[in-house]
Amino acid sequence: MGTNGGLAGPAGRPGPGWCGAAAGWAAQGRGQAEEKQHEADLSAVEVSIELEVMEYPQDVITKLSMNATGAEIDELVEVEFVDESPIWLPPAKEIHVPESRIISDFSEINNTIPKLIKLIQEDSSYIYRISTREFEEIVAEIFRAQGYQVTLTKRTRDGGKDIIAINKNKLGLETCYFIECKRHAFDSKVDVGIVREVYGIHSARNGPNKSIIATTSTFTPDAIKFANNEVRSRWDMELKDIQDILQWIRYYKF
């Protein structure tokens, strides 16, 4: 027996035990080398994952997609709303708007409402920073710019007509519109009760040719159904939501 504790064979040649140990060391060395090569291969691979989420209307996810480069995606991730804090918006510019007036008083409105319209053209979120009266005056100014004779009514509780707009065509024929404005938050829909109230004013004596409800929000299904199916004539009433109002504002010419 040699000094290696049984690893040496006859005449000092390595025995079977020594050879087995040597083979084990060699295999271990190859394993470490292969592991390092695998790590090197992984480090050379670029992996990117792109997540696209669309939210419209508020708190409703209408589109969710994932694209990966250098990897495969087995399933889509789950997306939850976790931050309910309000979105920060920069301070709005201060614009003084008189409490009430006839819209034809250009000396007061030329430096107020058109400026407000321009701000909304540049950033539509400003429409949710204005007051109820400012919204009424914006709609009135838009109709005035289209050639209507426009009157803003005084604030009352009966509702039904914030604005009276009269159009006289080249034939001398006049058309009268009652416009009810609802400056609501986007997620506060105009319900059927408001539509019924406006239609009641429309149907009264000396009512208009057409009534319009203009809102910074949208309408409930029942409100839309009433306007489409339950009024006397399809020409009696129109509902204009936030998309229509923003289009009016985009078309406004200074």
XYZ file of N, CA and C in Angstrom:
762
model
N 0.849 -1.195 0.000
C 0.000 0.000 0.000
C 0.873 1.229 0.000
N 0.651 2.171 -0.810
C 1.456 3.380 -0.929
C 1.032 4.421 0.071
N 1.662 5.532 -0.041
C 1.407 6.619 0.905
C 0.081 7.304 0.664
N -0.585 7.028 -0.457
C -1.857 7.700 -0.763
C -3.042 6.957 -0.193
N -2.785 6.082 0.794
C -3.902 5.433 1.481
C -4.693 4.506 0.613
N -3.980 3.652 -0.142
C -4.697 2.653 -0.932
C -4.975 3.076 -2.334
N -4.517 4.300 -2.746
C -4.767 4.744 -4.118
C -3.679 4.285 -5.081
N -2.524 3.788 -4.529
C -1.413 3.358 -5.396
C -1.510 1.866 -5.670
N -1.168 1.446 -6.865
C -1.177 0.040 -7.262
C 0.222 -0.557 -7.175
N 0.427 -1.743 -7.719
C 1.754 -2.369 -7.718
C 2.787 -1.505 -8.394
N 4.012 -1.609 -7.863
C 5.154 -0.861 -8.423
C 4.883 0.628 -8.442
N 4.033 1.092 -7.529
C 3.812 2.532 -7.427
C 2.905 3.113 -8.458
N 2.319 2.233 -9.284
C 1.397 2.765 -10.305
C 0.069 3.128 -9.663
N -0.601 4.124 -10.185
C -1.901 4.505 -9.607
C -2.879 3.336 -9.644
N -3.559 3.132 -8.563
C -4.524 2.048 -8.462
C -5.905 2.482 -8.942
N -6.876 1.590 -8.872
C -8.238 1.890 -9.345
C -8.880 3.028 -8.570
N -8.628 3.118 -7.271
C -9.224 4.196 -6.486
C -8.750 5.559 -6.934
N -7.473 5.663 -7.216
C -6.910 6.944 -7.657
C -7.488 7.347 -9.008
N -7.624 6.341 -9.877
C -8.165 6.635 -11.218
C -9.615 7.116 -11.130
N -10.394 6.483 -10.198
C -11.792 6.911 -10.045
C -11.880 8.332 -9.540
N -11.005 8.673 -8.592
C -11.001 10.036 -8.070
C -10.623 11.030 -9.149
N -9.622 10.658 -9.949
C -9.193 11.557 -11.029
C -10.319 11.780 -12.032
N -11.035 10.695 -12.320
C -12.155 10.818 -13.257
C -13.234 11.731 -12.683
N -13.482 11.618 -11.367
C -14.479 12.480 -10.734
C -14.072 13.933 -10.785
N -12.774 14.182 -10.522
C -12.304 15.584 -10.591
C -12.460 16.146 -12.003
N -12.168 15.312 -12.981
C -12.271 15.767 -14.375
C -13.728 16.081 -14.729
N -14.633 15.204 -14.283
C -16.049 15.434 -14.572
C -16.542 16.702 -13.888
N -16.090 16.919 -12.641
C -16.480 18.135 -11.924
C -15.976 19.371 -12.646
N -14.758 19.276 -13.137
C -14.194 20.416 -13.868
C -14.956 20.716 -15.137
N -15.364 19.640 -15.851
C -16.146 19.849 -17.071
C -17.505 20.462 -16.738
N -18.133 20.016 -15.626
C -19.427 20.559 -15.225
C -19.346 22.042 -14.903
N -18.291 22.435 -14.186
C -18.121 23.849 -13.867
C -17.893 24.673 -15.119
N -17.125 24.129 -16.046
C -16.865 24.856 -17.292
C -18.137 25.028 -18.101
N -18.964 23.928 -18.164
C -20.221 24.026 -18.907
C -21.170 25.023 -18.253
N -21.180 25.057 -16.894
C -22.051 26.000 -16.191
C -21.637 27.437 -16.478
N -20.342 27.681 -16.460
C -19.859 29.030 -16.767
C -20.197 29.418 -18.197
N -20.089 28.440 -19.134
C -20.409 28.734 -20.527
C -21.897 29.052 -20.679
N -22.755 28.299 -19.915
C -24.202 28.545 -19.956
C -24.525 29.937 -19.433
N -23.862 30.350 -18.317
C -24.074 31.692 -17.786
C -23.642 32.751 -18.777
N -22.536 32.471 -19.452
C -22.057 33.430 -20.459
C -23.042 33.549 -21.613
N -23.623 32.391 -22.019
C -24.600 32.425 -23.103
C -25.835 33.224 -22.697
N -26.284 33.028 -21.424
C -27.460 33.760 -20.952
C -27.203 35.254 -20.887
N -25.999 35.615 -20.460
C -25.691 37.039 -20.347
C -25.639 37.723 -21.696
N -25.433 36.922 -22.749
C -25.342 37.511 -24.089
C -26.722 37.706 -24.719
N -27.778 37.127 -24.101
C -29.124 37.235 -24.643
C -29.820 38.473 -24.068
N -30.360 39.326 -24.926
C -31.104 40.498 -24.487
C -32.594 40.168 -24.463
N -33.206 40.356 -23.317
C -34.629 40.069 -23.141
C -35.352 41.370 -22.816
N -36.417 41.645 -23.556
C -37.227 42.826 -23.277
C -38.701 42.431 -23.330
N -39.478 42.973 -22.399
C -40.914 42.699 -22.334
C -41.652 44.032 -22.319
N -42.601 44.172 -23.212
C -43.364 45.412 -23.330
C -44.831 45.135 -22.976
N -45.343 45.892 -22.009
C -46.726 45.749 -21.563
C -47.513 46.979 -21.987
N -48.640 46.763 -22.673
C -49.493 47.870 -23.118
C -50.874 47.714 -22.496
N -51.303 48.759 -21.778
C -52.609 48.748 -21.127
C -53.369 49.994 -21.550
N -54.622 49.830 -21.971
C -55.460 50.974 -22.339
C -56.642 51.035 -21.383
N -56.855 52.223 -20.809
C -57.953 52.441 -19.871
C -58.923 53.449 -20.458
N -60.133 52.998 -20.798
C -61.175 53.917 -21.275
C -62.511 53.194 -21.235
N -63.530 53.732 -20.593
C -63.463 54.960 -19.781
C -62.708 54.735 -18.473
N -62.809 55.653 -17.539
C -62.043 55.588 -16.318
C -62.330 54.290 -15.568
N -61.236 53.630 -15.101
C -61.290 52.399 -14.310
C -61.749 51.186 -15.102
N -61.740 51.265 -16.426
C -62.120 50.115 -17.245
C -60.985 49.817 -18.223
N -60.397 48.634 -18.127
C -59.308 48.244 -19.014
C -59.911 47.641 -20.274
N -59.682 48.281 -21.402
C -60.258 47.821 -22.662
C -59.238 47.114 -23.541
N -57.951 47.196 -23.199
C -56.930 46.538 -24.009
C -55.750 46.189 -23.124
N -55.251 44.930 -23.267
C -54.082 44.485 -22.517
C -53.275 43.575 -23.415
N -52.022 43.930 -23.678
C -51.189 43.113 -24.548
C -49.753 43.130 -24.050
N -49.013 42.028 -24.352
C -47.605 41.919 -23.977
C -46.819 41.418 -25.173
N -45.681 42.014 -25.409
C -44.764 41.594 -26.460
C -43.387 41.366 -25.857
N -42.727 40.267 -26.248
C -41.425 39.927 -25.677
C -40.415 39.691 -26.784
N -39.181 40.066 -26.502
C -38.052 39.811 -27.392
C -37.011 39.013 -26.610
N -36.607 37.850 -27.155
C -35.618 37.023 -26.473
C -36.203 36.097 -25.437
N -37.534 36.017 -25.367
C -38.197 35.144 -24.408
C -39.589 34.839 -24.912
N -40.219 33.843 -24.313
C -41.588 33.487 -24.650
C -42.508 33.801 -23.482
N -43.731 34.272 -23.787
C -44.720 34.610 -22.766
C -45.776 33.516 -22.729
N -45.916 32.868 -21.579
C -46.899 31.795 -21.437
C -48.301 32.324 -21.173
N -48.422 33.423 -20.412
C -49.724 33.982 -20.091
C -49.591 35.462 -19.777
N -50.692 36.194 -19.941
C -50.692 37.623 -19.666
C -50.702 37.878 -18.165
N -50.124 38.986 -17.786
C -50.150 39.375 -16.384
C -51.531 39.913 -16.032
N -51.837 39.938 -14.744
C -53.070 40.542 -14.270
C -52.790 41.977 -13.843
N -53.661 42.893 -14.269
C -53.466 44.308 -13.960
C -54.562 44.755 -13.010
N -54.196 45.404 -11.926
C -55.151 45.905 -10.959
C -54.936 47.390 -10.745
N -56.007 48.104 -10.396
C -55.910 49.513 -10.041
C -55.526 49.593 -8.566
N -54.355 50.122 -8.296
C -53.887 50.182 -6.908
C -53.720 51.606 -6.419
N -53.637 52.552 -7.332
C -53.437 53.941 -6.930
C -54.708 54.722 -7.226
N -55.467 55.020 -6.187
C -56.718 55.750 -6.359
C -56.572 57.231 -6.054
N -55.336 57.681 -5.889
C -55.122 59.094 -5.607
C -55.424 59.914 -6.853
N -55.885 61.140 -6.709
C -56.215 61.955 -7.882
C -54.979 62.282 -8.703
N -55.183 62.435 -10.003
C -54.087 62.814 -10.898
C -53.742 64.274 -10.679
N -52.460 64.539 -10.521
C -52.046 65.924 -10.310
C -52.041 66.658 -11.625
N -52.629 67.822 -11.635
C -52.644 68.691 -12.807
C -52.043 70.036 -12.431
N -51.328 70.661 -13.343
C -50.752 71.969 -13.029
C -51.839 72.994 -12.762
N -51.559 74.002 -11.977
C -52.573 75.013 -11.655
C -53.121 75.673 -12.913
N -54.407 75.874 -12.922
C -55.037 76.525 -14.074
C -54.804 78.028 -14.018
N -54.745 78.612 -15.186
C -54.608 80.055 -15.249
C -55.873 80.724 -14.733
N -55.709 81.777 -13.986
C -56.861 82.472 -13.431
C -57.456 83.412 -14.474
N -58.724 83.177 -14.783
C -59.427 84.019 -15.744
C -60.719 84.481 -15.099
N -60.913 85.767 -15.018
C -62.126 86.296 -14.406
C -63.277 86.251 -15.402
N -64.387 85.667 -14.970
C -65.583 85.625 -15.791
C -66.714 86.269 -15.004
N -67.367 87.295 -15.524
C -68.477 87.931 -14.802
C -69.554 86.931 -14.431
N -70.265 87.202 -13.344
C -71.245 86.272 -12.804
C -72.372 85.971 -13.792
N -72.943 86.978 -14.402
C -74.026 86.757 -15.358
C -74.097 87.924 -16.328
N -74.523 87.619 -17.562
C -74.622 88.679 -18.554
C -75.282 88.133 -19.810
N -75.663 89.024 -20.690
C -76.086 88.635 -22.023
C -74.830 88.442 -22.855
N -74.766 87.338 -23.589
C -73.532 86.985 -24.283
C -73.158 87.999 -25.362
N -74.129 88.815 -25.794
C -73.833 89.799 -26.831
C -73.051 90.992 -26.303
N -72.750 91.016 -24.984
C -71.969 92.101 -24.414
C -70.479 91.817 -24.668
N -70.011 92.135 -25.877
C -68.665 91.763 -26.297
C -67.577 92.450 -25.484
N -67.830 93.601 -24.934
C -66.797 94.312 -24.182
C -66.326 93.511 -22.982
N -67.181 92.628 -22.443
C -66.796 91.831 -21.288
C -66.268 90.452 -21.666
N -66.776 89.877 -22.734
C -66.420 88.491 -23.012
C -65.207 88.323 -23.913
N -64.846 89.339 -24.688
C -63.767 89.164 -25.654
C -62.442 88.780 -25.017
N -62.211 89.169 -23.783
C -60.945 88.868 -23.131
C -61.050 87.740 -22.109
N -62.162 87.018 -22.098
C -62.327 85.962 -21.102
C -62.637 84.623 -21.742
N -63.842 84.440 -22.232
C -64.269 83.147 -22.749
C -63.417 82.659 -23.930
N -63.113 83.484 -24.935
C -62.234 82.989 -26.005
C -60.889 82.503 -25.488
N -60.336 83.177 -24.474
C -59.077 82.709 -23.898
C -59.246 81.348 -23.237
N -60.376 81.175 -22.584
C -60.657 79.902 -21.941
C -60.818 78.800 -22.984
N -61.471 79.116 -24.076
C -61.618 78.146 -25.167
C -60.251 77.754 -25.720
N -59.371 78.729 -25.855
C -58.028 78.438 -26.375
C -57.262 77.507 -25.438
N -57.407 77.719 -24.145
C -56.752 76.833 -23.183
C -57.248 75.395 -23.337
N -58.540 75.226 -23.536
C -59.097 73.883 -23.684
C -58.670 73.266 -25.016
N -58.536 74.095 -26.045
C -58.021 73.584 -27.315
C -56.612 73.025 -27.148
N -55.814 73.674 -26.309
C -54.447 73.233 -26.086
C -54.364 72.058 -25.113
N -55.271 72.007 -24.163
C -55.276 70.943 -23.155
C -56.721 70.697 -22.740
N -57.309 69.608 -23.243
C -58.741 69.356 -23.017
C -59.077 69.140 -21.545
N -58.094 68.819 -20.695
C -58.388 68.601 -19.268
C -58.855 69.885 -18.587
N -58.579 71.040 -19.170
C -59.026 72.306 -18.579
C -60.550 72.399 -18.508
N -61.242 71.621 -19.321
C -62.703 71.711 -19.301
C -63.277 71.226 -17.974
N -62.487 70.447 -17.224
C -62.946 69.979 -15.915
C -62.500 70.897 -14.781
N -61.875 72.010 -15.116
C -61.456 72.984 -14.104
C -62.337 74.223 -14.096
N -63.172 74.358 -15.097
C -63.998 75.549 -15.194
C -65.261 75.379 -14.362
N -65.917 76.499 -14.083
C -67.159 76.464 -13.314
C -68.330 76.120 -14.231
N -69.468 75.848 -13.601
C -70.690 75.568 -14.367
C -71.054 76.750 -15.258
N -70.968 77.964 -14.720
C -71.318 79.152 -15.499
C -70.340 79.375 -16.648
N -69.084 79.122 -16.423
C -68.094 79.264 -17.494
C -68.381 78.282 -18.625
N -68.790 77.066 -18.274
C -69.134 76.091 -19.316
C -70.319 76.591 -20.140
N -71.320 77.130 -19.467
C -72.477 77.682 -20.179
C -72.037 78.788 -21.131
N -71.136 79.641 -20.677
C -70.706 80.781 -21.495
C -69.827 80.332 -22.661
N -69.081 79.245 -22.470
C -68.301 78.697 -23.582
C -69.234 78.186 -24.679
N -70.248 77.426 -24.287
C -71.206 76.907 -25.279
C -71.924 78.064 -25.965
N -72.325 79.073 -25.197
C -73.005 80.231 -25.784
C -72.096 80.946 -26.786
N -70.826 81.106 -26.450
C -69.884 81.776 -27.350
C -69.684 80.984 -28.636
N -69.665 79.662 -28.528
C -69.515 78.821 -29.725
C -70.699 79.032 -30.676
N -71.920 79.094 -30.126
C -73.091 79.324 -30.969
C -73.074 80.749 -31.529
N -72.647 81.725 -30.716
C -72.574 83.098 -31.202
C -71.634 83.197 -32.394
N -70.488 82.478 -32.299
C -69.503 82.519 -33.377
C -70.041 81.899 -34.666
N -71.085 81.074 -34.545
C -71.707 80.464 -35.728
C -72.849 81.313 -36.284
N -73.036 82.505 -35.718
C -74.033 83.418 -36.257
C -75.372 83.416 -35.543
N -75.458 82.705 -34.423
C -76.716 82.683 -33.673
C -76.843 83.934 -32.799
N -78.075 84.369 -32.603
C -78.365 85.397 -31.603
C -78.545 84.652 -30.279
N -77.652 84.917 -29.330
C -77.562 84.078 -28.143
C -77.849 84.879 -26.879
N -78.615 84.262 -25.985
C -78.900 84.851 -24.688
C -78.631 83.832 -23.594
N -77.853 84.235 -22.601
C -77.653 83.398 -21.416
C -78.746 83.733 -20.415
N -79.459 82.739 -19.951
C -80.534 82.990 -18.997
C -79.962 83.123 -17.583
N -80.755 83.718 -16.700
C -80.333 83.838 -15.314
C -80.389 82.472 -14.647
N -79.611 82.335 -13.590
C -79.592 81.065 -12.861
C -80.923 80.855 -12.142
N -81.574 79.753 -12.467
C -82.839 79.403 -11.813
C -82.806 77.924 -11.460
N -83.790 77.502 -10.703
C -83.837 76.111 -10.286
C -84.686 75.239 -11.202
N -85.425 75.855 -12.113
C -86.332 75.054 -12.928
C -85.591 74.301 -14.024
N -84.429 74.820 -14.464
C -83.647 74.136 -15.483
C -84.332 74.172 -16.832
N -83.733 73.456 -17.777
C -84.352 73.318 -19.094
C -83.770 74.199 -20.162
N -83.224 75.365 -19.783
C -82.650 76.235 -20.808
C -81.660 77.214 -20.176
N -80.403 76.879 -20.230
C -79.365 77.810 -19.800
C -79.084 78.837 -20.894
N -79.296 78.414 -22.132
C -78.993 79.275 -23.284
C -80.169 79.235 -24.251
N -80.520 80.393 -24.793
C -81.492 80.470 -25.887
C -80.728 80.948 -27.113
N -80.726 80.125 -28.163
C -79.992 80.468 -29.385
C -80.970 80.495 -30.551
N -80.994 81.612 -31.267
C -81.932 81.781 -32.378
C -81.127 82.013 -33.665
N -81.456 81.251 -34.665
C -80.787 81.366 -35.955
C -81.786 81.849 -37.006
N -81.404 82.888 -37.720
C -82.244 83.419 -38.791
C -81.514 83.234 -40.108
N -82.099 82.446 -41.015
C -81.410 82.163 -42.266
C -81.669 83.248 -43.315
N -81.140 83.046 -44.491
C -81.235 84.063 -45.541
C -82.657 84.252 -46.055
N -83.520 83.287 -45.785
C -84.918 83.401 -46.191
C -85.753 84.121 -45.147
N -85.109 84.508 -44.042
C -85.826 85.209 -42.989
C -86.535 84.279 -42.018
N -86.260 82.974 -42.106
C -86.901 82.007 -41.228
C -86.049 81.815 -39.962
N -86.704 81.791 -38.810
C -86.007 81.676 -37.537
C -86.195 80.282 -36.933
N -85.146 79.785 -36.328
C -85.170 78.521 -35.591
C -84.659 78.777 -34.193
N -85.400 78.311 -33.193
C -85.035 78.562 -31.798
C -84.553 77.275 -31.138
N -83.451 77.395 -30.409
C -82.883 76.273 -29.670
C -82.821 76.616 -28.177
N -83.237 75.679 -27.334
C -82.974 75.757 -25.902
C -81.803 74.815 -25.622
N -80.784 75.321 -24.929
C -79.601 74.504 -24.637
C -79.420 74.419 -23.128
N -79.447 73.220 -22.615
C -79.206 72.965 -21.194
C -77.788 72.412 -21.038
N -76.981 73.066 -20.198
C -75.573 72.681 -20.033
C -75.368 71.965 -18.696
N -74.657 70.847 -18.742
C -74.352 70.078 -17.536
C -72.841 69.877 -17.447
N -72.218 70.677 -16.560
C -70.768 70.570 -16.364
C -70.522 69.522 -15.273
N -70.482 68.254 -15.704
C -70.302 67.137 -14.791
C -68.882 66.593 -14.879
N -68.465 65.868 -13.838
C -67.240 65.078 -13.931
C -67.447 63.999 -14.983
N -66.351 63.507 -15.556
C -66.468 62.564 -16.669
C -67.260 61.321 -16.282
N -67.083 60.838 -15.040
C -67.752 59.598 -14.632
C -69.132 59.834 -14.021
N -69.628 61.080 -14.072
C -70.963 61.394 -13.549
C -71.907 61.596 -14.733
N -72.559 60.531 -15.141
C -73.370 60.569 -16.354
C -74.686 61.326 -16.142
N -75.164 61.921 -17.205
C -76.461 62.593 -17.175
C -77.549 61.525 -17.266
N -78.460 61.506 -16.283
C -79.454 60.435 -16.246
C -80.756 60.838 -16.934
N -81.667 59.880 -17.000
C -82.901 60.083 -17.734
C -83.791 61.136 -17.078
N -83.667 61.328 -15.767
C -84.470 62.343 -15.094
C -84.212 63.734 -15.641
N -82.947 64.041 -15.910
C -82.606 65.352 -16.475
C -83.170 65.484 -17.886
N -83.076 64.420 -18.660
C -83.587 64.458 -20.033
C -85.104 64.675 -20.034
N -85.805 63.995 -19.129
C -87.260 64.180 -19.025
C -87.598 65.629 -18.645
N -86.821 66.188 -17.724
C -87.062 67.568 -17.282
C -86.891 68.549 -18.435
N -85.827 68.383 -19.191
C -85.590 69.271 -20.332
C -86.692 69.123 -21.373
N -87.136 67.903 -21.594
C -88.188 67.696 -22.586
C -89.518 68.285 -22.116
N -89.737 68.313 -20.808
C -90.943 68.951 -20.278
C -90.959 70.432 -20.585
N -89.806 71.108 -20.425
C -89.690 72.533 -20.777
C -89.874 72.712 -22.281
N -89.305 71.790 -23.039
C -89.401 71.860 -24.502
C -90.853 71.807 -24.966
N -91.660 70.983 -24.298
C -93.034 70.755 -24.741
C -94.011 71.804 -24.230
N -93.548 72.701 -23.366
C -94.438 73.717 -22.816
C -94.752 74.793 -23.864
N -95.670 75.666 -23.525
C -96.041 76.753 -24.439
C -94.830 77.641 -24.707
N -94.675 78.087 -25.933
C -93.536 78.890 -26.381
C -92.211 78.135 -26.253
N -92.305 76.820 -26.389
C -91.087 76.009 -26.384
C -90.306 76.188 -27.677
N -89.069 75.664 -27.733
C -88.205 75.859 -28.898
C -88.508 74.869 -30.015
N -87.838 75.073 -31.147
C -87.902 74.081 -32.207
C -87.112 72.821 -31.842
N -86.025 73.007 -31.111
C -85.185 71.881 -30.700
C -84.555 72.184 -29.351
N -84.440 71.150 -28.504
C -83.728 71.272 -27.237
C -82.444 70.446 -27.303
N -81.381 70.982 -26.709
C -80.075 70.318 -26.716
C -79.576 70.216 -25.282
N -79.090 69.057 -24.906
C -78.397 68.908 -23.628
C -76.919 68.713 -23.939
N -76.094 69.630 -23.446
C -74.652 69.587 -23.685
C -73.956 69.290 -22.359
N -73.091 68.270 -22.330
C -72.446 67.886 -21.086
C -70.964 67.587 -21.282
N -70.203 67.755 -20.203
C -68.789 67.376 -20.201
C -68.630 65.914 -19.812
N -69.743 65.213 -19.696
C -69.729 63.795 -19.361
C -70.373 63.007 -20.507
N -71.101 61.950 -20.154
C -71.842 61.165 -21.126
C -73.258 60.949 -20.580
N -74.043 60.139 -21.265
C -75.430 59.913 -20.882
C -75.655 58.443 -20.521
N -76.563 58.208 -19.596
C -76.905 56.835 -19.241
C -77.682 56.195 -20.394
N -77.696 54.859 -20.462
C -78.471 54.192 -21.521
C -79.936 54.586 -21.509
N -80.532 54.745 -20.331
C -81.945 55.132 -20.256
C -82.168 56.542 -20.809
N -81.210 57.439 -20.567
C -81.333 58.800 -21.089
C -81.289 58.794 -22.617
N -80.381 58.007 -23.173
C -80.262 57.911 -24.633
C -81.519 57.280 -25.230
N -82.028 56.237 -24.562
C -83.231 55.560 -25.038
C -84.414 56.522 -25.058
N -84.545 57.329 -24.012
C -85.664 58.279 -23.956
C -85.576 59.278 -25.106
N -84.388 59.847 -25.318
C -84.226 60.852 -26.371
C -84.462 60.267 -27.758
N -84.142 58.997 -27.930
C -84.276 58.372 -29.253
C -85.679 57.836 -29.526
N -86.357 57.388 -28.477
C -87.587 56.639 -28.703
C -88.850 57.226 -28.082
N -88.734 58.106 -27.087
C -89.910 58.511 -26.340
C -90.321 59.966 -26.551
N -89.542 60.728 -27.259
C -89.959 62.098 -27.554
C -90.905 62.082 -28.752
N -91.671 63.158 -28.888
C -92.710 63.216 -29.915
C -92.129 63.114 -31.325
N -90.995 63.795 -31.557
C -90.369 63.813 -32.876
C -88.864 63.660 -32.721
N -88.232 63.026 -33.667
C -86.782 62.856 -33.612
C -86.045 64.181 -33.728
N -86.765 65.225 -34.149
C -86.158 66.550 -34.283
C -86.262 67.375 -33.001
N -86.947 66.843 -31.990
C -87.190 67.618 -30.776
C -85.951 67.790 -29.907
N -85.092 66.780 -29.857
C -84.024 66.804 -28.857
C -82.756 66.150 -29.388
N -81.608 66.718 -28.950
C -80.308 66.115 -29.242
C -79.474 66.097 -27.975
N -78.722 65.012 -27.797
C -77.819 64.868 -26.660
C -76.382 65.000 -27.155
N -75.629 65.911 -26.556
C -74.243 66.138 -26.954
C -73.327 65.872 -25.755
N -72.456 64.851 -25.898
C -71.576 64.484 -24.786
C -70.210 65.145 -24.929
N -69.264 64.728 -24.082
C -67.954 65.385 -24.018
C -67.224 65.360 -25.360
N -67.349 64.279 -26.114
C -66.678 64.222 -27.408
C -67.243 65.258 -28.372
N -68.553 65.442 -28.345
C -69.168 66.470 -29.195
C -68.722 67.868 -28.778
N -68.675 68.105 -27.459
C -68.290 69.440 -26.967
C -66.849 69.758 -27.351
N -65.950 68.789 -27.188
C -64.553 69.028 -27.548
C -64.412 69.277 -29.048
N -65.254 68.637 -29.849
C -65.235 68.897 -31.291
C -65.714 70.316 -31.582
N -66.764 70.755 -30.901
C -67.209 72.147 -31.048
C -66.063 73.107 -30.740
N -65.358 72.822 -29.660
C -64.273 73.714 -29.225
C -63.134 73.701 -30.237
N -62.828 72.544 -30.792
C -61.756 72.482 -31.797
C -62.115 73.289 -33.032
N -63.402 73.319 -33.401
C -63.836 74.031 -34.602
C -64.000 75.541 -34.373
N -63.909 75.971 -33.135
C -64.106 77.393 -32.837
C -62.987 78.219 -33.474
N -63.369 79.284 -34.164
C -62.408 80.175 -34.817
C -62.371 81.510 -34.088
N -61.165 81.977 -33.817
C -61.013 83.252 -33.095
C -61.080 84.423 -34.062
